[in-house]
Coordinates of C-alpha atoms in Angstrom, one line a residue:
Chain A
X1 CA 141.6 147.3 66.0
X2 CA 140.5 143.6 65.3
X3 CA 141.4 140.8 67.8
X4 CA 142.2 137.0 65.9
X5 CA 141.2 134.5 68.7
X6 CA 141.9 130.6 67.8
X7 CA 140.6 127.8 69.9
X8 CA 138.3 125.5 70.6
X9 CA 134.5 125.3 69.9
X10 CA 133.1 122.7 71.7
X11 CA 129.5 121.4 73.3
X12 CA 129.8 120.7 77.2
X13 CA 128.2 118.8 79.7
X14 CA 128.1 120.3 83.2
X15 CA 127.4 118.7 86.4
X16 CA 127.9 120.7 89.6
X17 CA 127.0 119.6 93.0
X18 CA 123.0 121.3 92.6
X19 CA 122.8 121.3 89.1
X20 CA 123.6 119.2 85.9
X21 CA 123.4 120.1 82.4
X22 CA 124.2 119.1 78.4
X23 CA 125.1 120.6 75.4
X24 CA 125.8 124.0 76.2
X25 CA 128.0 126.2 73.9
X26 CA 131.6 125.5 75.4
X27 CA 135.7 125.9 74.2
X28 CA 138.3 128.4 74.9
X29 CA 137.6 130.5 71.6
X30 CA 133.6 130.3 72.4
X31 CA 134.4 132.4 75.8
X32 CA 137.3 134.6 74.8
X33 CA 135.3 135.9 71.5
X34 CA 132.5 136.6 72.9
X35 CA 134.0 138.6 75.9
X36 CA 136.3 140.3 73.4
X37 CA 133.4 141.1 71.5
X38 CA 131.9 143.3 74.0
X39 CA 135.1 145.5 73.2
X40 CA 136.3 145.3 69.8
X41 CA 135.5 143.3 66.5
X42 CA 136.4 139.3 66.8
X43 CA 137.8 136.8 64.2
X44 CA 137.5 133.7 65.1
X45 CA 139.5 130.5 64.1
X46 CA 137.9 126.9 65.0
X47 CA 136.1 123.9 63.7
X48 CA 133.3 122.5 64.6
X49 CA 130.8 119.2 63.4
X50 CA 127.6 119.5 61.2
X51 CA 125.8 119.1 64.5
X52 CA 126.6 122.5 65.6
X53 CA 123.4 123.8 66.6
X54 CA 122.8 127.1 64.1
X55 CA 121.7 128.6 67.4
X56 CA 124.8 129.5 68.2
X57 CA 126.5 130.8 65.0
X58 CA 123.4 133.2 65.1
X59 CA 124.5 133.9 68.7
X60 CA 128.4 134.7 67.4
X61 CA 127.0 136.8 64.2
X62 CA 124.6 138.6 66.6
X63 CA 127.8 139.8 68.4
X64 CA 129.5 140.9 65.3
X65 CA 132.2 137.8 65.3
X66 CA 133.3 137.1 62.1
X67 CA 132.6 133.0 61.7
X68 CA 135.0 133.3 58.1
X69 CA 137.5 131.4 60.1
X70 CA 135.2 128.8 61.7
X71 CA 135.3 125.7 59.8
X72 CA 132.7 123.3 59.7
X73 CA 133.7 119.6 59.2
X74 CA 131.3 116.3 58.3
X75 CA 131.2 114.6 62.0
X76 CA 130.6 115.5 65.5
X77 CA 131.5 118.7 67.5
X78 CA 134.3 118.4 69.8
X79 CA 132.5 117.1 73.1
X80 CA 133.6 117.8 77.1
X81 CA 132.1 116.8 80.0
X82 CA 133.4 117.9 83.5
X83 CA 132.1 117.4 87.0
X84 CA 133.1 120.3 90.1
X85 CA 133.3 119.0 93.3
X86 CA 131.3 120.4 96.5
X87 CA 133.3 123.3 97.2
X88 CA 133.4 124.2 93.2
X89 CA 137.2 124.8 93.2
X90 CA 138.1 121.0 92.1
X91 CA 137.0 120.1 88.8
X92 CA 136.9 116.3 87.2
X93 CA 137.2 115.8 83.7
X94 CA 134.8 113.2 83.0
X95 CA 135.4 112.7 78.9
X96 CA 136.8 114.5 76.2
X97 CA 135.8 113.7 71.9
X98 CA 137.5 115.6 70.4
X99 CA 135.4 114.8 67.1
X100 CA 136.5 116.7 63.9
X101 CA 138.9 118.8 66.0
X102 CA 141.2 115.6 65.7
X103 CA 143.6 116.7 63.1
X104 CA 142.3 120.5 62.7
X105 CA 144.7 122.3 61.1
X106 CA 144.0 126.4 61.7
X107 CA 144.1 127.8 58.1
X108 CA 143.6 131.7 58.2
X109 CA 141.3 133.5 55.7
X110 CA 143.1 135.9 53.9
X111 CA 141.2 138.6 55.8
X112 CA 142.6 137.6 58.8
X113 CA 146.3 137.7 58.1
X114 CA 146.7 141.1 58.9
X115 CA 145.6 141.0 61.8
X116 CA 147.5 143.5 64.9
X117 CA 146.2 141.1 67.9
X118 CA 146.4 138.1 68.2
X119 CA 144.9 135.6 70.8
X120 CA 145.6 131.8 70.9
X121 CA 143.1 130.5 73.4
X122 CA 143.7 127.3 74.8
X123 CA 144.7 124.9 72.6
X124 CA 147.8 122.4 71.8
X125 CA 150.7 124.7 71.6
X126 CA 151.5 122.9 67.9
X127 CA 148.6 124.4 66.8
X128 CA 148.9 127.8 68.6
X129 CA 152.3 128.2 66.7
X130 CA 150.8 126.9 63.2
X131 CA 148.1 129.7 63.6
X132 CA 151.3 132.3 64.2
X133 CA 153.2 131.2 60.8
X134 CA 150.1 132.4 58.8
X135 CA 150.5 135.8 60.1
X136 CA 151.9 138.4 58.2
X137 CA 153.7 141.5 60.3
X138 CA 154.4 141.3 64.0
X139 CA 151.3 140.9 65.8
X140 CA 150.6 141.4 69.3
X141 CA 150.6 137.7 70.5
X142 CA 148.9 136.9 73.5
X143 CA 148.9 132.8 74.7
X144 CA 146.8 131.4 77.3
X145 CA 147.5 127.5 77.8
X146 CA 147.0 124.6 80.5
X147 CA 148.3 122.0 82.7
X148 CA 147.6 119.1 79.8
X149 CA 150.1 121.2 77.3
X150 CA 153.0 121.3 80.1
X151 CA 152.4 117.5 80.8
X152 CA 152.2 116.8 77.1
X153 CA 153.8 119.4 74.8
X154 CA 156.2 121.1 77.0
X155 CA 158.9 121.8 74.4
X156 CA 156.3 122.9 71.8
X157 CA 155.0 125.0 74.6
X158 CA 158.5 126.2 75.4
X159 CA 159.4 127.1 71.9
X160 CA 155.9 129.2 71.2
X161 CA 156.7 131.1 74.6
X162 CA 159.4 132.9 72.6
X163 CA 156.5 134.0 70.0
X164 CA 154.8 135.5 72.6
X165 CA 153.9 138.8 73.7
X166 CA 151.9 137.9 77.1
X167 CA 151.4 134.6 78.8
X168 CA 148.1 134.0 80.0
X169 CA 148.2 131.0 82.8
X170 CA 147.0 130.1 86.0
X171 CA 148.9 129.8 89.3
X172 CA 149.4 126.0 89.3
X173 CA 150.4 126.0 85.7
X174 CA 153.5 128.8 86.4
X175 CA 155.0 126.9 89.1
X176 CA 154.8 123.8 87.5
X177 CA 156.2 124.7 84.3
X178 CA 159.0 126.4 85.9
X179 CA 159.5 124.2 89.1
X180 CA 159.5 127.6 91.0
X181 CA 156.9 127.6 94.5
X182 CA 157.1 131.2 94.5
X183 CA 155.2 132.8 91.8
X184 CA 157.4 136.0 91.3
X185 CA 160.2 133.8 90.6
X186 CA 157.9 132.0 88.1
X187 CA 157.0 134.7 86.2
X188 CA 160.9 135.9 86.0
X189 CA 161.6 132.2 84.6
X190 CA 158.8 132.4 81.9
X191 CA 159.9 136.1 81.2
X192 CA 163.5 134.9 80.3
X193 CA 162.1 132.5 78.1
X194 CA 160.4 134.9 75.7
X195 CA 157.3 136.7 77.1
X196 CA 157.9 140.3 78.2
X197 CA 155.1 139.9 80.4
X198 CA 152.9 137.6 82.2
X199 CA 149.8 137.3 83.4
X200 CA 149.4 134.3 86.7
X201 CA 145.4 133.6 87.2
X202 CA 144.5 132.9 90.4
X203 CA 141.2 131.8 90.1
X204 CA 139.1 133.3 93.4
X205 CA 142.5 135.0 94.4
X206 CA 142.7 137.2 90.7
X207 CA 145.7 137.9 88.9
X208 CA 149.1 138.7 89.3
X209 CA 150.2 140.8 86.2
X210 CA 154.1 141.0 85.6
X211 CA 156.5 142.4 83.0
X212 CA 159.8 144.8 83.3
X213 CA 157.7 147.6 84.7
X214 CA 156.9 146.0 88.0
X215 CA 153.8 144.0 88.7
X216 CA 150.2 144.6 89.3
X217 CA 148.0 142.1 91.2
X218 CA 144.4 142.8 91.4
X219 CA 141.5 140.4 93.4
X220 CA 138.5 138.4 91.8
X221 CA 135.5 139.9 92.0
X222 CA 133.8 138.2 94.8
X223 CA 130.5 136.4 94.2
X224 CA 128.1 134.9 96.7
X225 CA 127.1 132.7 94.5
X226 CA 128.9 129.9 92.1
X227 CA 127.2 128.0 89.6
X228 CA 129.9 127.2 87.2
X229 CA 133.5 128.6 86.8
X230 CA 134.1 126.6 83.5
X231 CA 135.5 129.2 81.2
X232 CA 136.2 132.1 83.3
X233 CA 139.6 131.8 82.6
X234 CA 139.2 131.9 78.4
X235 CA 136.6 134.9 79.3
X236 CA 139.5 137.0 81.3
X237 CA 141.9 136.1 78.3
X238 CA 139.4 137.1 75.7
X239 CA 138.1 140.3 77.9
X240 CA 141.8 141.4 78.5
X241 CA 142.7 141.3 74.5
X242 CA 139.4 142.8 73.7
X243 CA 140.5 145.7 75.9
X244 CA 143.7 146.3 74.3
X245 CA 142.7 145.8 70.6
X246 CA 140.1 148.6 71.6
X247 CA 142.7 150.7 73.2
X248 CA 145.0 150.0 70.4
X249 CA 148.0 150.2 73.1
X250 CA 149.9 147.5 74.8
X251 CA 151.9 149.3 77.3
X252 CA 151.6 148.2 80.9
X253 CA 149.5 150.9 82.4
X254 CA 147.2 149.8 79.5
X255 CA 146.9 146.0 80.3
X256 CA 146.6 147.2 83.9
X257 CA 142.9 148.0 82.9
X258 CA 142.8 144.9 80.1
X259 CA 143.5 142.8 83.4
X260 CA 140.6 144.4 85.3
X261 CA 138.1 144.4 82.3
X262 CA 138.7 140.4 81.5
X263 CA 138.4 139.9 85.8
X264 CA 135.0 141.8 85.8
X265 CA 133.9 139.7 82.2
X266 CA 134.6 136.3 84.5
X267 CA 132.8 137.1 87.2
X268 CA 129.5 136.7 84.9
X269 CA 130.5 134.0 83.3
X270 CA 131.0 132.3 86.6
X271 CA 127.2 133.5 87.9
X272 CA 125.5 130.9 85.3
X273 CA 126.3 128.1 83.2
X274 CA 128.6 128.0 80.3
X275 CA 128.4 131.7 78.2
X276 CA 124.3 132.1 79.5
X277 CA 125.5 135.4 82.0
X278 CA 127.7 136.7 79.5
X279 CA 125.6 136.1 76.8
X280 CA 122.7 138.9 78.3
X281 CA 125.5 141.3 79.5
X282 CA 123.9 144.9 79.6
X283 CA 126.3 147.9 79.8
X284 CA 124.4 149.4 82.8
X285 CA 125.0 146.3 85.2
X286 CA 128.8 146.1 83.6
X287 CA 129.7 149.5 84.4
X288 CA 128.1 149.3 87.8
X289 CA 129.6 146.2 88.4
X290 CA 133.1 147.7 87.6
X291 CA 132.7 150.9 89.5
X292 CA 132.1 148.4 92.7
X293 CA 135.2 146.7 91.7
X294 CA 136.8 150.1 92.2
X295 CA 135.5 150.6 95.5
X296 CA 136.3 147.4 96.4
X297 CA 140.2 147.7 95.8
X298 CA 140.8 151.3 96.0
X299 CA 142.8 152.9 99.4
Chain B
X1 CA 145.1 157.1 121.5
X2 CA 146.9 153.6 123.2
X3 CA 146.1 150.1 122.2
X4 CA 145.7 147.2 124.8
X5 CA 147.2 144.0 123.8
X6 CA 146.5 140.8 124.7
X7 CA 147.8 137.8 124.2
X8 CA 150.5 135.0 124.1
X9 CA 154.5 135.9 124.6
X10 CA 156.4 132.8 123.7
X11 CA 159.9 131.6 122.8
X12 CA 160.2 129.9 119.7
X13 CA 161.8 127.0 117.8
X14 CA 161.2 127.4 113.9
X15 CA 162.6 124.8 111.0
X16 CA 161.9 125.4 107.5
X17 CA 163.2 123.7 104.6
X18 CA 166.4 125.9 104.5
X19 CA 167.0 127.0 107.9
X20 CA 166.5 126.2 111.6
X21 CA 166.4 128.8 114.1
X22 CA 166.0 128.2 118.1
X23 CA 164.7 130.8 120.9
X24 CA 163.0 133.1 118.7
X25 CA 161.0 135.8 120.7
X26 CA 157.2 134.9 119.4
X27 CA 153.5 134.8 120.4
X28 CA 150.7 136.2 119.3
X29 CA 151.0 139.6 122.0
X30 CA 154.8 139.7 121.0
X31 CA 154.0 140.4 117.1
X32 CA 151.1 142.3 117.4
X33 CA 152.3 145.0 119.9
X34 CA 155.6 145.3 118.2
X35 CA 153.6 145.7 115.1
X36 CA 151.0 148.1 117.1
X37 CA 154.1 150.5 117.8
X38 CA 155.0 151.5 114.5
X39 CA 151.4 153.8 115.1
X40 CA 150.5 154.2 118.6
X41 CA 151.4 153.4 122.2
X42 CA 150.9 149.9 123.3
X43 CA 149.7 148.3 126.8
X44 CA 151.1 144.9 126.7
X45 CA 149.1 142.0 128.7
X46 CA 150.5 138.6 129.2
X47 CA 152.9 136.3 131.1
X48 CA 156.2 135.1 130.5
X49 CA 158.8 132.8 132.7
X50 CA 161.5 133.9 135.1
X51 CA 163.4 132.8 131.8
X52 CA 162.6 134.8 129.6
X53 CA 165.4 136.9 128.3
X54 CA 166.1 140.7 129.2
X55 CA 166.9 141.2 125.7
X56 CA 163.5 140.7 124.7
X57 CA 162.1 142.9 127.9
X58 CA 164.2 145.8 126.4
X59 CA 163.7 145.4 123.2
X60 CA 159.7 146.0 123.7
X61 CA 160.7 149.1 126.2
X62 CA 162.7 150.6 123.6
X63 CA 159.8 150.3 121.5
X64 CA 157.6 152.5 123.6
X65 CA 155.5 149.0 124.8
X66 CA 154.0 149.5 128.6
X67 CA 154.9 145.9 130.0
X68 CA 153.1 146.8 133.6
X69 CA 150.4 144.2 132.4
X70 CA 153.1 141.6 131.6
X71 CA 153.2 139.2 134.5
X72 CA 156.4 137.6 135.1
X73 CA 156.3 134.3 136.8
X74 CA 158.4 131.4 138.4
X75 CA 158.8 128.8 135.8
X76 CA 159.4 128.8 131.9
X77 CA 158.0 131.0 129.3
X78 CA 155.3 129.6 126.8
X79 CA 157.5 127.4 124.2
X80 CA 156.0 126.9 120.7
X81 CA 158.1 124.4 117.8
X82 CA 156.7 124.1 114.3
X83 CA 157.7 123.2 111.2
X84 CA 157.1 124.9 107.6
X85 CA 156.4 122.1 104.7
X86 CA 158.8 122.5 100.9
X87 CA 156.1 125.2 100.0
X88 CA 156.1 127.2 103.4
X89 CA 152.4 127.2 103.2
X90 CA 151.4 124.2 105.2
X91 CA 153.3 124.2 109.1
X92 CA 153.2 121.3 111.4
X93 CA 153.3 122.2 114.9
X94 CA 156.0 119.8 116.8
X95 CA 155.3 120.6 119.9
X96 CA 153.7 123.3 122.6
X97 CA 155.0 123.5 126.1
X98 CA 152.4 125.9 128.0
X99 CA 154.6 126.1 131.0
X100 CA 153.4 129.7 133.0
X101 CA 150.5 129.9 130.5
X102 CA 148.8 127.3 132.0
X103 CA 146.8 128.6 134.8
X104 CA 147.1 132.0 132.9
X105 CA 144.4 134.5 134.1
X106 CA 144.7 137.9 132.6
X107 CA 144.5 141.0 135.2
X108 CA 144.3 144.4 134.1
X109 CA 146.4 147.0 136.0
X110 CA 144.2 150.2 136.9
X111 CA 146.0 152.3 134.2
X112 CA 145.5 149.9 131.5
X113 CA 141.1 149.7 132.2
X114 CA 139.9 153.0 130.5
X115 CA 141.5 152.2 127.1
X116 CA 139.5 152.9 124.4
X117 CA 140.5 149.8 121.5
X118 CA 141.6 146.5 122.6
X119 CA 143.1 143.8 120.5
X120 CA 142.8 140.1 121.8
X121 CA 145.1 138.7 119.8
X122 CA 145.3 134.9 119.5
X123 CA 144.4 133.0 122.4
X124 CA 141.6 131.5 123.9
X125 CA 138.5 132.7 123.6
X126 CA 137.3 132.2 127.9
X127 CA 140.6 134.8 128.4
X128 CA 140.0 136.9 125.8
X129 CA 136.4 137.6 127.0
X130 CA 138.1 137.3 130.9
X131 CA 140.0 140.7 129.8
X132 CA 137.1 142.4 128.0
X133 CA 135.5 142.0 131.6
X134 CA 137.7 144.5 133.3
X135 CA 137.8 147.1 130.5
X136 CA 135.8 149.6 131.2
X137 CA 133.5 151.7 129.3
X138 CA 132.6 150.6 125.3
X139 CA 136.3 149.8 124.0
X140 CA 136.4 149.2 120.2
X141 CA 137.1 145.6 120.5
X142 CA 139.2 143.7 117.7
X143 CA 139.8 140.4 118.1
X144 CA 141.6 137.5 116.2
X145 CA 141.3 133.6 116.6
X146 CA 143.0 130.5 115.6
X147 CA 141.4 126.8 114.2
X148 CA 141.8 125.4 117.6
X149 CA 139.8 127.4 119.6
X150 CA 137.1 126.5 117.1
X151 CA 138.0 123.0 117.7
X152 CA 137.7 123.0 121.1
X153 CA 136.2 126.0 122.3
X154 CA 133.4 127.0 120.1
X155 CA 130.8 127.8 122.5
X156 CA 133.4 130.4 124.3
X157 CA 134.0 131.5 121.3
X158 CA 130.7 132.1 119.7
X159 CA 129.8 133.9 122.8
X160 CA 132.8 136.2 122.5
X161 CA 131.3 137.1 119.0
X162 CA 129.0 139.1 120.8
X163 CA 131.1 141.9 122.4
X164 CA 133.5 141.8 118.8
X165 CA 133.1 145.1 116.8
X166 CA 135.8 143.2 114.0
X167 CA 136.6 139.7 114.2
X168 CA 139.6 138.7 112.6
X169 CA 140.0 135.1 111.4
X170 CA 141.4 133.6 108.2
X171 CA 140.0 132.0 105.3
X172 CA 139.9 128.0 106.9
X173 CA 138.8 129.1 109.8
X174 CA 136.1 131.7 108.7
X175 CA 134.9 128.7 106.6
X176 CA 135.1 126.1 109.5
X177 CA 133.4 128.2 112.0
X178 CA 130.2 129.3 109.8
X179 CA 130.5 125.9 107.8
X180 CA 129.9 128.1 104.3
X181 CA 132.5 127.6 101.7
X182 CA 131.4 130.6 100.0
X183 CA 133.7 133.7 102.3
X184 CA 131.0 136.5 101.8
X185 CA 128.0 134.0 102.9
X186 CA 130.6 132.9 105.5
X187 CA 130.9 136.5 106.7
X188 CA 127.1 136.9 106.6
X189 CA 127.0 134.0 108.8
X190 CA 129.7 135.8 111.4
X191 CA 128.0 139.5 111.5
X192 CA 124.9 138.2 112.4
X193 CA 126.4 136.7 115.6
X194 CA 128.0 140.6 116.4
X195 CA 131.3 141.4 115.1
X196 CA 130.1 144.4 112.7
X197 CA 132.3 144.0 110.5
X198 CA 135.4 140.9 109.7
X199 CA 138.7 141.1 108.2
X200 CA 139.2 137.5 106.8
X201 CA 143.0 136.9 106.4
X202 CA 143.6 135.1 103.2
X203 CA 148.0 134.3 103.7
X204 CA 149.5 134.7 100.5
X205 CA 146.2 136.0 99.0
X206 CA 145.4 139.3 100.8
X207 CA 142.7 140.1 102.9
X208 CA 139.0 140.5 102.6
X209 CA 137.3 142.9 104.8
X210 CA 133.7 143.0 105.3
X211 CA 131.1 145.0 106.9
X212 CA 127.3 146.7 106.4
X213 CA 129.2 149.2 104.3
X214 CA 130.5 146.7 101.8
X215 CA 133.8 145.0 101.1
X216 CA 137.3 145.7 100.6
X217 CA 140.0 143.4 99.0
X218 CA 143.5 143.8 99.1
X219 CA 146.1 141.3 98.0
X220 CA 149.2 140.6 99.9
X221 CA 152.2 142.3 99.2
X222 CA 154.1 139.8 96.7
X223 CA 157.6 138.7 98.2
X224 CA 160.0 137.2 96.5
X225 CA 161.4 135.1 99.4
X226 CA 159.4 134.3 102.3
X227 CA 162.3 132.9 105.2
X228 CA 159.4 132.2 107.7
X229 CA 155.3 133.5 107.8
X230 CA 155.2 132.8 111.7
X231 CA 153.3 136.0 113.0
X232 CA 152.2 137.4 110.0
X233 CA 148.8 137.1 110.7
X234 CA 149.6 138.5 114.3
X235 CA 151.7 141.5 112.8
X236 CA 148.5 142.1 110.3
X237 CA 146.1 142.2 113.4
X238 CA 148.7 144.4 115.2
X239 CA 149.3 146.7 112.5
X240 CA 145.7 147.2 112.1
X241 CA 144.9 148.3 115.5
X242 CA 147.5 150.4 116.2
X243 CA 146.6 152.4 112.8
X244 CA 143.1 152.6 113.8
X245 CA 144.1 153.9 117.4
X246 CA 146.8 155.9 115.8
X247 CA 143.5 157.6 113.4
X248 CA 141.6 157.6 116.5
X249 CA 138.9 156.4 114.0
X250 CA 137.1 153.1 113.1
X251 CA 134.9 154.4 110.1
X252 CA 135.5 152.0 107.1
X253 CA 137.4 154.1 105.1
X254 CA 140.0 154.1 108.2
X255 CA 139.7 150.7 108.4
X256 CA 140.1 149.9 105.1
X257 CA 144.1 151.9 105.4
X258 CA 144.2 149.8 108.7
X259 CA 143.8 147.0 106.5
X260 CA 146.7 147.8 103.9
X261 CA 149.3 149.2 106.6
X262 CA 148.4 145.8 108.6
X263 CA 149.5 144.1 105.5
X264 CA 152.3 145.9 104.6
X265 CA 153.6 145.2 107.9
X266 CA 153.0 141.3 107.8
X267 CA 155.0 141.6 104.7
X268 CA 158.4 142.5 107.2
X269 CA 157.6 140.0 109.2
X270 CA 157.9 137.1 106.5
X271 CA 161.1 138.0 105.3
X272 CA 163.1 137.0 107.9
X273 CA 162.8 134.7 111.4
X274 CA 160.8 135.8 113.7
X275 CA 160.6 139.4 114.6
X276 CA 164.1 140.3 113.1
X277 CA 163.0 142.1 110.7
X278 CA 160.2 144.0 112.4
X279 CA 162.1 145.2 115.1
X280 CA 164.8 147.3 112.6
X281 CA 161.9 148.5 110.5
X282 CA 163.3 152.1 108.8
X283 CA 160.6 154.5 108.2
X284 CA 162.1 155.2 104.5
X285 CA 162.1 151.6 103.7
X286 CA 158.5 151.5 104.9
X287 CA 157.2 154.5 103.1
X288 CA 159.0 153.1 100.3
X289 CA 157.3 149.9 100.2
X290 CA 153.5 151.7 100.9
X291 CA 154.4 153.7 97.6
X292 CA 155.0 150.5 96.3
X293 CA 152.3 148.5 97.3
X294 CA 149.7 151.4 95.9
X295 CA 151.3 151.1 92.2
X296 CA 150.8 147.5 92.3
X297 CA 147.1 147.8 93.2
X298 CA 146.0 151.3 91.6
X299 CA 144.5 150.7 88.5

């Protein structure tokens, strides 16, 4: 089974307390395809600017994404720069041009329509939905979003919510767009407003998975080292609907281990900048990195 | 096997957002041996007033707790008020009245010396090591620590470190006392100074434990209302040892179930003030909730 991911493509500048660095291959959809893509084939749905280095495309085709959906406009990239603060768990948002993704409009290939899974990355929830109304059948609709969409789009956030299979979001974003403190309450709030099931990131804390079956929380995988988190979160989005398009099941014992595979796929993201870990991922390190996991939370 | 306890017995005045509740049995000693109980006998060391209420005396007696190491002495008991912020994670302490504390020097009756694992539950670190003193033999010492001891009583402290075999601390204070923000690095930085291995509390987050063997991580046990989190961490450090003394075993796979049955434990104690809800713990509600805790982490 295919997995449809729509979302940004962008070109990021990166400054961390030790290091600093520009134009690295950046945007929700860059992360979440190519950690789906070490489980099942991607389509992905973006724009980007003429200056898109070809680099990169040959980096996506390499891992077997299919770029039919990636639209190239005259102009520039969409373009983020960010700065984390000392203890890498505050980040600063230091510009945003959005470039040609001003006014992108997702329009799906016909070869996409049929798709069975469905990820909309982070983006502006108008757009998420727009992506949905090309879809023919009932896709398996998974919806990651942030802070800026609650602050800005709430009701078109709110009304995709009832589209949606499994909300993706982190800690902060849960309580705030339900005004509950206590995060099982959240997730009971967001349930009743569409999603059978939700998944709360907690950054170095994991992930608290919930739906009518019960809950399942599982820890980070602990790093000694840091050098930039940006994107971890649209890799455990994209890892987790990899999973389940290769498992072709969406029951909850089933995202259990789609939670798990898309926390193990952040961790490398988080161990270099922007996709340069996950990039190089070799199967022997990932499956020894994921039978320490195991031994790290089994009793 | 029994475990020595040592610590602070205190009466308690606790406010949070909903509720206010005055006189509350508390200390670290009080939470920790109660907790210890549920697994193994418990040698209780500490001091309390000539007001300090029978009720609370029997209540520890019908728990099995030796009190011949609790000192009772003219004056009033130990009196701690605090203060829980809108989200109950942040508490302000209003005010601490040592009373018979002050002056406090542990002494070890003859039947308590030979025990063979000793918890020094929170207090300072000069009267923690003042106990380890007259224990004789190699007891498998555990002990815990609080942010003001590393304020004002590092040196003590560091030289406790020493004749620790598991430190327990949480995440701030692991992080305050090695000044490393990363927690693996900042357990590095406490095992070289001689605990063996640390069990970094994390609150709402779980627990990491650490030692040459390699790490464990278990969340907390998600509650959907927490009334008041005074003691958890003393219940967690209670429920560990008594498991471990219960096993008669510290290997790491022990410890790691110490771990869990430490935090299921904590859980009880946040649900209601105090140690109301600890003290009527049912053994079918607790095997209950073990079950439960495993299906939420299994994977």
């Amino acid at each position: 089974m295919s997995v449809l991911i729509v979302g940004s493509v962008a070109l990021d500048d990166i400054a961390t307390p030790l290091e600093k660095r520009t134009d690295l291959l950046g945007g929700s959809a860059s992360y979440a395809s190519l950690a789906a893509s070490y489980f099942a084939p991607v389509r992905l749905v973006g724009v980007v600017g003429d200056d898109f280095p070809p680099a990169f495309i040959k980096m996506f085709k390499d891992r077997n994404i299919d770029l039919t959906g990636l639209e190239v406009r005259a102009g520039a990239t969409f373009r983020w720069s960010g700065l984390y603060e000392q203890n890498m768990n505050q980040r600063r948002t230091l510009s945003v041009a959005l470039n040609v993704f001003e006014g992108f409009a997702p329009r799906l290939p016909q070869s996409y329509r049929q798709s069975s899974l469905v990820l909309l990355a982070n983006i502006s929830p108008d757009l998420q939905s727009a992506v949905l109304d090309q879809m023919s059948g009932h896709p398996f609709t998974i919806a990651d979003t942030m802070d800026l969409w609650i602050d800005t789009r709430r009701d078109d956030l709110l009304g995709l919510l009832g589209r949606v299979d499994l909300l993706i979001l982190n800690d902060g974003e849960a309580r705030q767009l339900s005004g509950e403190d206590n995060l099982l309450r959240a997730c009971r709030w967001l349930m009743a407003r569409g999603p059978k099931r939700v998944a709360v990131k907690k950054g170095e804390h994991g992930c608290l998975l919930a739906g009518p079956e019960g809950m399942f929380i599982t820890p980070a995988f602990p790093l000694d080292v840091v050098r930039d988190p940006t994107g971890a979160g649209d890799t455990f989005a994209g890892g987790l609907a990899g999973y389940l398009a290769k498992a072709g099941d969406t029951g909850f014992e089933t995202l259990k281990r789609a939670v798990v595979e898309g926390t193990i796929l952040a961790s490398y993201t988080c161990e270099e900048f922007g996709l340069e870990r996950l990039e190089r991922l070799k199967e022997e390190d990932w499956s020894l990195r994921r039978q320490e996991f195991r031994r790290l939370t089994a009793w």
